[in-house]
Amino acid sequence: MSNKMWGGRFSERPDEIMEEINVSIDVDRHLFAQDIAASKAHAAMLATQGIITASDAKNIGKGLDTILSEIGKGGFAFKRALEDIHMNVESRLSELIGPAAGRLHTARSRNDQVATDFRLFVRDVIDETDAALAAFQQALVGRALEHAGTVMPGFTHLQTAQPVTFGHHLLAYVEMAARDRGRFQDARKRLNESPLGAAALAGTSFPIDRHATAKALLFDRPMANSLDAVSDRDFVLETLSAASICAVHMSRFAEEIVIWTSPLVGLIRLSDKFTTGSSIMPQKRNPDAAELVRAKTGRVIGALNGLLIVMKGLPLAYQKDMQEDKQGAMEGFAALSLAIRAMTGMVRDLVPDEARMKAAAGEGYATATDLADWLVRTLKMPFRGAHHVTGRIVAKAAEGGVALHEVPLSEMQAIEPKITKDVFGVLSVESSVKSRTSFGGTAPKNVASQAKAWAKRLEKERKLG
């Protein structure tokens, strides 16, 4: 008995293990909408080119619509014996419309078919991710405007460095998300070429119109080389690369939330919506959503690494190894989607402890740089000299266990006689942040201006759709 799929060349059924390792329907069933869309475009083109009859094309289209509806309603029986989404759809189409279904596969191969389906799927993922990142930015911008003047400690090396505003800190992630969106958009531009019609690897002798199918599927153009068309997975790698960088940004922010919500730090609080308790310690409030965002990043980066390893040694053209391109990527994209939505929710939910933030902003002699700048600006000292004088005053403050602005003027003058009482005007955290008016600086008026500009830009994007 010949194998139904392979025709007369094979006379025996594959071994059970061969079937198990070869089957992909458990994963590529998620491509059903893309597969049906590509098949409809292909059938319509075949009819236009006179390769199949208009009647057959019409029946194929109706049958494919029926299958799309069946799958959408959960009434479609996927069969593992048919291996993949392509053969499952074609088999059901044959049941619905008879022999005409067999004409659908004219002038194409599963090689160009799956490459087309997956490009369409990844393109949809990019569009969905862009929308999610825009919502994340909108949430950040709203909170940044709300807290444009809320003082908090800025850190380097996780040590108190200089005072900043909470709004300024949040806008940093708006900028990161903008770069993420740019990377996804760049990937989309390079992705948007159609492999359909490349067939197995060499093209086809049928007079097909690849430009027509590319246009129907909203691709910019058909891919120019049939070998490249069926064997390229750069579009997945590039999108996973963008996803990995984006996931790292989410993880960095999540890590900050974990730190900030610790009672030892206490800069922000999350509500019950984004925290969990302990089964044994009733006092606990754990930032599990943030912790899981950190962990999801591993899935995204792992998907990129996994596919790079799959592709690294493959000669042209299609190899069955490429069947492993989808599961990890789909899981990675899903993990990123969940992480972005969770971070968006936490941004909207978090409540900063403004009093604690302000107090923490002044700890660790955070306005020391302001003192050094005052010495340079007012006393015309070289910065290196001012740095040395400031260091000695900080040491004096530490010796006395007082804040920098609490060091008596006489003790400062013992170190640098030219210092006047005016120096105290720059040593408060409020004065510090207000003075940082350089472009991109943390001054509240800068932050408010940037937040408003971002809000306007995002609203314009939303209206343009």
CSV table of C-alpha atoms in Angstrom, one decimal:
chain,number,residue,atom,x,y,z
A,1,MET,CA,0.0,0.0,0.0
A,2,SER,CA,1.6,3.3,-1.1
A,3,ASN,CA,1.8,6.2,1.2
A,4,LYS,CA,-1.1,8.6,0.5
A,5,MET,CA,1.1,11.6,0.7
A,6,TRP,CA,4.2,10.5,-1.1
A,7,GLY,CA,2.4,8.6,-3.9
A,8,GLY,CA,3.9,5.6,-5.7
A,9,ARG,CA,7.5,6.0,-4.7
A,10,PHE,CA,6.9,4.6,-1.2
A,11,SER,CA,5.2,1.2,-0.7
A,12,GLU,CA,5.4,0.9,3.1
A,13,ARG,CA,4.1,3.1,6.0
A,14,PRO,CA,6.8,4.9,8.0
A,15,ASP,CA,7.9,3.5,11.3
A,16,GLU,CA,6.0,4.7,14.3
A,17,ILE,CA,9.0,6.6,15.6
A,18,MET,CA,9.5,8.2,12.1
A,19,GLU,CA,5.9,9.4,12.2
A,20,GLU,CA,6.5,10.9,15.7
A,21,ILE,CA,9.6,12.8,14.9
A,22,ASN,CA,8.3,13.9,11.5
A,23,VAL,CA,4.9,15.3,12.6
A,24,SER,CA,4.5,19.0,13.1
A,25,ILE,CA,0.8,19.6,13.3
A,26,ASP,CA,0.9,20.2,17.0
A,27,VAL,CA,2.9,23.3,16.3
A,28,ASP,CA,2.0,24.5,12.8
A,29,ARG,CA,-1.7,24.2,13.4
A,30,HIS,CA,-1.3,27.8,14.7
A,31,LEU,CA,-0.6,28.8,11.1
A,32,PHE,CA,-4.1,27.8,9.9
A,33,ALA,CA,-5.3,31.3,9.1
A,34,GLN,CA,-2.1,32.2,7.2
A,35,ASP,CA,-2.1,28.9,5.4
A,36,ILE,CA,-5.6,29.3,4.2
A,37,ALA,CA,-5.0,33.0,3.2
A,38,ALA,CA,-2.0,31.9,1.1
A,39,SER,CA,-3.9,29.1,-0.5
A,40,LYS,CA,-6.8,31.3,-1.5
A,41,ALA,CA,-4.3,33.8,-3.1
A,42,HIS,CA,-2.6,30.9,-4.9
A,43,ALA,CA,-5.8,29.4,-6.2
A,44,ALA,CA,-7.1,32.8,-7.5
A,45,MET,CA,-3.8,33.4,-9.3
A,46,LEU,CA,-3.8,29.9,-10.9
A,47,ALA,CA,-7.3,30.6,-12.3
A,48,THR,CA,-6.3,34.1,-13.6
A,49,GLN,CA,-3.3,32.5,-15.3
A,50,GLY,CA,-5.5,29.8,-16.9
A,51,ILE,CA,-3.7,27.0,-15.0
A,52,ILE,CA,-6.9,25.8,-13.3
A,53,THR,CA,-10.5,26.7,-14.2
A,54,ALA,CA,-12.4,29.5,-12.6
A,55,SER,CA,-14.9,27.0,-11.4
A,56,ASP,CA,-12.3,24.9,-9.6
A,57,ALA,CA,-10.8,28.1,-8.1
A,58,LYS,CA,-14.3,29.2,-6.9
A,59,ASN,CA,-14.9,25.8,-5.2
A,60,ILE,CA,-11.5,25.8,-3.7
A,61,GLY,CA,-12.1,29.2,-2.2
A,62,LYS,CA,-15.4,28.3,-0.8
A,63,GLY,CA,-14.0,25.1,0.7
A,64,LEU,CA,-11.1,26.9,2.3
A,65,ASP,CA,-13.6,29.4,3.8
A,66,THR,CA,-15.5,26.5,5.3
A,67,ILE,CA,-12.3,25.1,6.8
A,68,LEU,CA,-11.3,28.4,8.2
A,69,SER,CA,-14.7,28.6,9.9
A,70,GLU,CA,-14.5,25.1,11.2
A,71,ILE,CA,-11.1,25.7,12.8
A,72,GLY,CA,-12.2,29.0,14.2
A,73,LYS,CA,-15.2,27.3,15.9
A,74,GLY,CA,-13.1,24.4,17.2
A,75,GLY,CA,-14.9,21.9,15.0
A,76,PHE,CA,-11.9,20.8,12.9
A,77,ALA,CA,-10.3,17.4,13.5
A,78,PHE,CA,-6.5,17.8,13.1
A,79,LYS,CA,-4.9,14.5,12.2
A,80,ARG,CA,-1.4,13.8,13.2
A,81,ALA,CA,-1.1,11.1,10.5
A,82,LEU,CA,-1.3,14.0,7.9
A,83,GLU,CA,1.8,15.5,9.5
A,84,ASP,CA,1.2,19.3,9.1
A,85,ILE,CA,-1.3,22.1,8.6
A,86,HIS,CA,-0.9,22.0,4.8
A,87,MET,CA,-1.9,18.4,4.4
A,88,ASN,CA,-4.6,18.6,7.0
A,89,VAL,CA,-6.2,21.5,5.1
A,90,GLU,CA,-5.8,19.8,1.8
A,91,SER,CA,-7.3,16.6,3.0
A,92,ARG,CA,-10.3,18.3,4.4
A,93,LEU,CA,-10.7,20.3,1.3
A,94,SER,CA,-10.8,17.1,-0.7
A,95,GLU,CA,-13.6,15.8,1.5
A,96,LEU,CA,-15.5,19.0,0.9
A,97,ILE,CA,-15.1,19.6,-2.8
A,98,GLY,CA,-13.7,16.3,-4.2
A,99,PRO,CA,-10.9,15.9,-6.8
A,100,ALA,CA,-10.7,19.7,-7.5
A,101,ALA,CA,-8.9,20.0,-4.2
A,102,GLY,CA,-5.9,18.2,-5.7
A,103,ARG,CA,-5.4,21.1,-8.2
A,104,LEU,CA,-4.6,23.6,-5.4
A,105,HIS,CA,-1.0,22.3,-5.0
A,106,THR,CA,-0.2,23.0,-8.7
A,107,ALA,CA,2.9,25.1,-9.0
A,108,ARG,CA,3.8,25.2,-5.4
A,109,SER,CA,5.5,23.0,-2.7
A,110,ARG,CA,5.2,22.7,1.0
A,111,ASN,CA,8.6,24.4,1.1
A,112,ASP,CA,7.4,27.7,-0.3
A,113,GLN,CA,4.0,27.2,1.4
A,114,VAL,CA,5.4,27.0,4.9
A,115,ALA,CA,7.9,29.8,4.3
A,116,THR,CA,5.0,32.0,3.2
A,117,ASP,CA,2.8,31.0,6.1
A,118,PHE,CA,5.4,31.6,8.7
A,119,ARG,CA,6.3,35.0,7.2
A,120,LEU,CA,2.7,36.0,7.4
A,121,PHE,CA,2.6,34.7,11.0
A,122,VAL,CA,5.7,36.6,12.1
A,123,ARG,CA,4.4,39.7,10.3
A,124,ASP,CA,1.2,39.5,12.4
A,125,VAL,CA,3.3,39.0,15.5
A,126,ILE,CA,5.3,42.2,14.8
A,127,ASP,CA,2.2,44.2,14.3
A,128,GLU,CA,0.7,42.9,17.6
A,129,THR,CA,4.0,43.5,19.4
A,130,ASP,CA,4.2,47.1,18.1
A,131,ALA,CA,0.6,47.7,19.4
A,132,ALA,CA,1.5,46.3,22.8
A,133,LEU,CA,4.7,48.4,23.0
A,134,ALA,CA,2.7,51.5,22.1
A,135,ALA,CA,0.3,50.8,25.0
A,136,PHE,CA,3.3,50.3,27.3
A,137,GLN,CA,4.7,53.6,26.2
A,138,GLN,CA,1.4,55.3,26.8
A,139,ALA,CA,1.2,53.9,30.3
A,140,LEU,CA,4.7,55.1,31.0
A,141,VAL,CA,4.1,58.6,29.6
A,142,GLY,CA,1.0,59.0,31.7
A,143,ARG,CA,2.8,58.2,34.9
A,144,ALA,CA,5.9,60.2,33.9
A,145,LEU,CA,3.7,63.3,33.4
A,146,GLU,CA,2.1,62.6,36.8
A,147,HIS,CA,5.5,62.4,38.5
A,148,ALA,CA,7.6,64.9,36.4
A,149,GLY,CA,8.7,66.5,39.7
A,150,THR,CA,8.7,63.5,42.0
A,151,VAL,CA,12.3,63.3,43.3
A,152,MET,CA,13.9,59.9,43.6
A,153,PRO,CA,17.5,58.6,43.8
A,154,GLY,CA,19.3,57.9,40.6
A,155,PHE,CA,21.8,55.1,40.7
A,156,THR,CA,25.0,53.9,39.2
A,157,HIS,CA,26.5,50.6,40.3
A,158,LEU,CA,23.3,50.4,42.3
A,159,GLN,CA,24.7,53.0,44.6
A,160,THR,CA,23.0,56.4,45.1
A,161,ALA,CA,24.5,58.7,42.5
A,162,GLN,CA,22.5,61.9,41.9
A,163,PRO,CA,18.8,62.9,42.4
A,164,VAL,CA,16.5,62.4,39.4
A,165,THR,CA,12.8,62.5,39.0
A,166,PHE,CA,10.6,59.4,38.8
A,167,GLY,CA,9.1,60.7,35.6
A,168,HIS,CA,12.6,61.0,34.1
A,169,HIS,CA,13.3,57.4,35.1
A,170,LEU,CA,10.1,56.2,33.5
A,171,LEU,CA,10.8,58.1,30.3
A,172,ALA,CA,14.0,56.2,29.9
A,173,TYR,CA,11.9,53.1,29.2
A,174,VAL,CA,9.8,55.0,26.7
A,175,GLU,CA,12.9,55.6,24.8
A,176,MET,CA,13.9,52.0,25.0
A,177,ALA,CA,10.5,50.9,23.8
A,178,ALA,CA,10.8,53.3,20.9
A,179,ARG,CA,14.0,51.6,19.8
A,180,ASP,CA,12.4,48.2,20.2
A,181,ARG,CA,9.5,49.3,18.0
A,182,GLY,CA,12.0,50.6,15.4
A,183,ARG,CA,13.8,47.3,15.3
A,184,PHE,CA,10.6,45.4,14.8
A,185,GLN,CA,9.6,47.8,12.1
A,186,ASP,CA,12.9,47.3,10.3
A,187,ALA,CA,12.5,43.6,10.6
A,188,ARG,CA,9.0,43.8,9.1
A,189,LYS,CA,10.4,45.8,6.1
A,190,ARG,CA,12.9,43.1,5.3
A,191,LEU,CA,10.4,40.3,6.0
A,192,ASN,CA,7.8,41.6,3.6
A,193,GLU,CA,8.7,39.7,0.5
A,194,SER,CA,6.8,36.6,-0.7
A,195,PRO,CA,8.3,33.2,-1.1
A,196,LEU,CA,5.1,31.8,-2.7
A,197,GLY,CA,5.8,30.4,-6.1
A,198,ALA,CA,9.4,29.4,-5.5
A,199,ALA,CA,8.0,25.9,-5.3
A,200,ALA,CA,10.4,23.3,-3.9
A,201,LEU,CA,13.6,25.2,-4.6
A,202,ALA,CA,13.9,25.9,-8.4
A,203,GLY,CA,10.7,27.8,-9.3
A,204,THR,CA,8.1,26.2,-11.6
A,205,SER,CA,7.5,25.7,-15.3
A,206,PHE,CA,3.9,26.9,-14.9
A,207,PRO,CA,3.2,30.5,-16.1
A,208,ILE,CA,2.4,31.7,-12.6
A,209,ASP,CA,2.2,35.4,-11.5
A,210,ARG,CA,4.2,35.7,-8.3
A,211,HIS,CA,3.7,39.5,-8.2
A,212,ALA,CA,-0.1,38.9,-8.1
A,213,THR,CA,0.1,36.5,-5.1
A,214,ALA,CA,2.5,38.8,-3.3
A,215,LYS,CA,0.1,41.8,-3.8
A,216,ALA,CA,-2.8,39.7,-2.6
A,217,LEU,CA,-1.0,38.8,0.6
A,218,LEU,CA,0.2,42.4,1.1
A,219,PHE,CA,3.8,41.6,0.5
A,220,ASP,CA,5.9,44.4,-1.1
A,221,ARG,CA,7.3,42.0,-3.8
A,222,PRO,CA,8.1,38.4,-4.4
A,223,MET,CA,11.5,37.1,-3.3
A,224,ALA,CA,14.0,37.3,-6.1
A,225,ASN,CA,15.8,33.9,-5.7
A,226,SER,CA,13.9,30.7,-5.4
A,227,LEU,CA,16.6,28.9,-3.4
A,228,ASP,CA,16.7,31.8,-0.9
A,229,ALA,CA,12.9,32.0,-0.8
A,230,VAL,CA,12.5,28.5,0.6
A,231,SER,CA,15.6,28.3,2.8
A,232,ASP,CA,15.7,31.7,4.4
A,233,ARG,CA,14.8,32.1,8.1
A,234,ASP,CA,16.5,35.4,8.6
A,235,PHE,CA,13.1,37.0,9.1
A,236,VAL,CA,12.5,34.8,12.2
A,237,LEU,CA,16.0,35.3,13.5
A,238,GLU,CA,15.8,39.1,13.1
A,239,THR,CA,12.4,39.3,14.8
A,240,LEU,CA,13.6,37.1,17.6
A,241,SER,CA,16.7,39.3,18.0
A,242,ALA,CA,14.5,42.4,18.3
A,243,ALA,CA,12.3,40.4,20.7
A,244,SER,CA,15.3,39.4,22.8
A,245,ILE,CA,16.5,43.0,23.2
A,246,CYS,CA,13.0,44.1,24.0
A,247,ALA,CA,12.7,41.3,26.6
A,248,VAL,CA,15.9,42.4,28.2
A,249,HIS,CA,14.4,45.9,28.6
A,250,MET,CA,11.4,44.4,30.2
A,251,SER,CA,13.6,42.4,32.5
A,252,ARG,CA,15.7,45.4,33.6
A,253,PHE,CA,12.5,47.3,34.5
A,254,ALA,CA,11.1,44.2,36.2
A,255,GLU,CA,14.3,43.9,38.3
A,256,GLU,CA,14.0,47.5,39.4
A,257,ILE,CA,10.4,46.8,40.5
A,258,VAL,CA,11.5,43.8,42.5
A,259,ILE,CA,14.2,46.0,44.2
A,260,TRP,CA,12.0,49.0,44.7
A,261,THR,CA,9.1,47.0,46.3
A,262,SER,CA,11.4,45.3,48.9
A,263,PRO,CA,10.7,46.6,52.4
A,264,LEU,CA,14.5,47.3,52.6
A,265,VAL,CA,14.1,49.9,49.8
A,266,GLY,CA,10.4,50.7,49.8
A,267,LEU,CA,10.3,53.1,46.9
A,268,ILE,CA,7.0,51.8,45.4
A,269,ARG,CA,4.1,49.5,46.2
A,270,LEU,CA,2.1,47.2,44.0
A,271,SER,CA,-1.4,46.2,44.7
A,272,ASP,CA,-2.9,42.8,45.1
A,273,LYS,CA,-3.4,42.7,41.3
A,274,PHE,CA,0.2,42.2,40.6
A,275,THR,CA,1.5,40.5,43.8
A,276,THR,CA,1.1,37.1,45.5
A,277,GLY,CA,1.2,35.9,49.1
A,278,SER,CA,3.1,33.0,50.8
A,279,SER,CA,1.5,29.7,51.7
A,280,ILE,CA,3.4,29.8,55.1
A,281,MET,CA,4.3,33.5,55.8
A,282,PRO,CA,1.1,35.6,56.0
A,283,GLN,CA,3.0,38.9,56.0
A,284,LYS,CA,4.5,38.4,52.5
A,285,ARG,CA,3.7,40.4,49.4
A,286,ASN,CA,5.8,39.0,46.6
A,287,PRO,CA,6.3,40.8,43.3
A,288,ASP,CA,5.8,37.6,41.3
A,289,ALA,CA,4.6,39.3,38.1
A,290,ALA,CA,7.9,41.2,37.9
A,291,GLU,CA,9.9,38.1,38.7
A,292,LEU,CA,8.2,36.1,36.0
A,293,VAL,CA,8.8,38.8,33.5
A,294,ARG,CA,12.5,38.4,34.3
A,295,ALA,CA,12.2,34.6,33.7
A,296,LYS,CA,10.2,35.0,30.5
A,297,THR,CA,13.2,36.8,29.0
A,298,GLY,CA,15.1,33.5,29.1
A,299,ARG,CA,12.5,31.9,26.9
A,300,VAL,CA,12.8,34.6,24.3
A,301,ILE,CA,16.6,34.6,24.2
A,302,GLY,CA,16.6,30.8,24.3
A,303,ALA,CA,14.4,30.8,21.2
A,304,LEU,CA,16.8,33.0,19.3
A,305,ASN,CA,19.8,30.9,20.4
A,306,GLY,CA,18.0,27.7,19.5
A,307,LEU,CA,17.1,28.8,16.0
A,308,LEU,CA,20.6,30.2,15.4
A,309,ILE,CA,22.0,26.8,16.3
A,310,VAL,CA,19.5,25.0,14.0
A,311,MET,CA,20.4,27.2,11.0
A,312,LYS,CA,24.1,27.5,11.4
A,313,GLY,CA,25.2,24.5,9.4
A,314,LEU,CA,22.4,24.1,6.8
A,315,PRO,CA,23.3,24.0,3.1
A,316,LEU,CA,20.9,25.3,0.5
A,317,ALA,CA,18.0,24.8,0.1
A,318,TYR,CA,15.3,23.5,2.4
A,319,GLN,CA,16.2,21.0,5.1
A,320,LYS,CA,13.9,19.3,7.4
A,321,ASP,CA,15.8,20.8,10.3
A,322,MET,CA,13.8,24.0,9.5
A,323,GLN,CA,10.7,22.3,10.9
A,324,GLU,CA,12.2,23.2,14.3
A,325,ASP,CA,12.0,27.0,13.5
A,326,LYS,CA,8.4,27.4,14.7
A,327,GLN,CA,7.9,26.0,18.2
A,328,GLY,CA,10.6,27.9,20.0
A,329,ALA,CA,9.8,31.1,18.1
A,330,MET,CA,6.1,30.9,18.8
A,331,GLU,CA,6.8,30.3,22.5
A,332,GLY,CA,9.3,33.2,22.6
A,333,PHE,CA,6.9,35.6,20.9
A,334,ALA,CA,4.1,34.5,23.3
A,335,ALA,CA,6.4,35.0,26.3
A,336,LEU,CA,7.3,38.5,25.2
A,337,SER,CA,3.7,39.4,24.6
A,338,LEU,CA,2.8,38.3,28.1
A,339,ALA,CA,5.8,40.2,29.6
A,340,ILE,CA,4.9,43.5,27.8
A,341,ARG,CA,1.3,43.3,29.0
A,342,ALA,CA,2.3,42.5,32.5
A,343,MET,CA,4.8,45.4,32.6
A,344,THR,CA,2.1,47.7,31.2
A,345,GLY,CA,-0.2,46.6,34.0
A,346,MET,CA,2.4,47.1,36.7
A,347,VAL,CA,3.2,50.6,35.4
A,348,ARG,CA,-0.4,51.6,35.8
A,349,ASP,CA,-0.7,49.9,39.1
A,350,LEU,CA,2.4,50.9,41.0
A,351,VAL,CA,2.2,53.6,43.7
A,352,PRO,CA,5.5,55.5,44.5
A,353,ASP,CA,6.2,56.4,48.1
A,354,GLU,CA,7.1,60.0,47.3
A,355,ALA,CA,8.3,60.8,50.9
A,356,ARG,CA,10.6,57.8,50.9
A,357,MET,CA,11.8,58.5,47.4
A,358,LYS,CA,12.8,62.1,48.4
A,359,ALA,CA,14.5,60.9,51.5
A,360,ALA,CA,16.4,58.3,49.6
A,361,ALA,CA,17.4,60.8,47.0
A,362,GLY,CA,19.4,62.7,49.6
A,363,GLU,CA,21.1,59.7,51.1
A,364,GLY,CA,24.7,58.8,50.1
A,365,TYR,CA,25.6,62.5,49.6
A,366,ALA,CA,23.8,62.5,46.3
A,367,THR,CA,24.2,66.2,45.8
A,368,ALA,CA,28.0,66.1,46.0
A,369,THR,CA,28.3,66.7,42.3
A,370,ASP,CA,26.1,69.8,42.7
A,371,LEU,CA,28.6,71.1,45.3
A,372,ALA,CA,31.5,70.4,42.9
A,373,ASP,CA,29.7,72.2,40.1
A,374,TRP,CA,29.0,75.2,42.4
A,375,LEU,CA,32.8,75.4,43.2
A,376,VAL,CA,33.6,75.4,39.5
A,377,ARG,CA,30.8,77.8,38.5
A,378,THR,CA,31.1,80.3,41.5
A,379,LEU,CA,34.7,80.0,42.6
A,380,LYS,CA,36.1,79.3,39.1
A,381,MET,CA,38.0,76.3,40.4
A,382,PRO,CA,39.2,73.6,37.9
A,383,PHE,CA,36.8,70.7,38.1
A,384,ARG,CA,39.5,68.3,39.4
A,385,GLY,CA,40.3,70.6,42.2
A,386,ALA,CA,36.6,71.0,43.0
A,387,HIS,CA,36.2,67.3,43.0
A,388,HIS,CA,39.0,67.0,45.6
A,389,VAL,CA,37.5,69.7,47.8
A,390,THR,CA,34.0,68.1,47.6
A,391,GLY,CA,35.5,64.7,48.5
A,392,ARG,CA,37.0,66.2,51.6
A,393,ILE,CA,33.7,67.8,52.6
A,394,VAL,CA,31.8,64.6,52.0
A,395,ALA,CA,34.4,62.8,54.2
A,396,LYS,CA,33.7,65.4,56.9
A,397,ALA,CA,30.0,64.8,56.7
A,398,ALA,CA,30.5,61.1,56.9
A,399,GLU,CA,32.7,61.6,59.9
A,400,GLY,CA,30.0,63.6,61.7
A,401,GLY,CA,27.2,61.3,60.5
A,402,VAL,CA,25.3,64.2,58.9
A,403,ALA,CA,23.9,65.0,55.5
A,404,LEU,CA,25.9,67.2,53.1
A,405,HIS,CA,23.6,70.2,53.6
A,406,GLU,CA,24.0,69.8,57.4
A,407,VAL,CA,27.8,70.3,57.4
A,408,PRO,CA,28.4,73.7,59.1
A,409,LEU,CA,29.6,76.4,56.9
A,410,SER,CA,32.7,76.9,59.1
A,411,GLU,CA,33.8,73.3,58.6
A,412,MET,CA,33.4,73.7,54.8
A,413,GLN,CA,35.4,76.9,55.0
A,414,ALA,CA,38.1,75.1,56.9
A,415,ILE,CA,38.6,73.0,53.8
A,416,GLU,CA,38.0,75.8,51.3
A,417,PRO,CA,37.9,79.4,52.7
A,418,LYS,CA,36.1,80.9,49.7
A,419,ILE,CA,32.9,78.9,50.2
A,420,THR,CA,30.0,81.1,51.1
A,421,LYS,CA,26.5,80.4,52.6
A,422,ASP,CA,25.2,80.5,49.0
A,423,VAL,CA,26.4,77.0,48.6
A,424,PHE,CA,23.5,75.7,50.6
A,425,GLY,CA,21.2,76.8,47.8
A,426,VAL,CA,22.4,73.9,45.6
A,427,LEU,CA,22.6,71.1,48.2
A,428,SER,CA,18.9,70.2,48.4
A,429,VAL,CA,17.6,67.4,46.2
A,430,GLU,CA,14.9,69.7,44.7
A,431,SER,CA,17.6,72.3,43.7
A,432,SER,CA,19.7,69.5,42.2
A,433,VAL,CA,17.0,68.2,39.9
A,434,LYS,CA,15.8,71.7,38.9
A,435,SER,CA,19.3,72.6,37.8
A,436,ARG,CA,19.6,69.7,35.4
A,437,THR,CA,18.1,71.6,32.5
A,438,SER,CA,20.4,70.4,29.7
A,439,PHE,CA,18.7,68.6,26.8
A,440,GLY,CA,17.7,65.2,28.1
A,441,GLY,CA,18.2,66.2,31.7
A,442,THR,CA,16.0,65.4,34.7
A,443,ALA,CA,14.7,68.9,35.4
A,444,PRO,CA,11.0,68.6,36.0
A,445,LYS,CA,10.2,71.1,33.2
A,446,ASN,CA,12.2,69.0,30.8
A,447,VAL,CA,10.4,65.8,31.9
A,448,ALA,CA,7.0,67.4,31.6
A,449,SER,CA,7.9,68.7,28.1
A,450,GLN,CA,9.2,65.3,27.0
A,451,ALA,CA,6.2,63.5,28.4
A,452,LYS,CA,3.8,65.8,26.6
A,453,ALA,CA,5.8,65.5,23.3
A,454,TRP,CA,5.6,61.7,23.6
A,455,ALA,CA,1.9,61.8,24.5
A,456,LYS,CA,1.3,63.8,21.4
A,457,ARG,CA,3.4,61.5,19.2
A,458,LEU,CA,1.7,58.4,20.5
A,459,GLU,CA,-1.8,59.9,20.0
A,460,LYS,CA,-0.9,60.8,16.4
A,461,GLU,CA,0.3,57.2,15.8
A,462,ARG,CA,-2.9,55.9,17.3
A,463,LYS,CA,-5.1,58.0,15.0
A,464,LEU,CA,-3.1,57.1,11.9
A,465,GLY,CA,-3.7,53.4,12.9
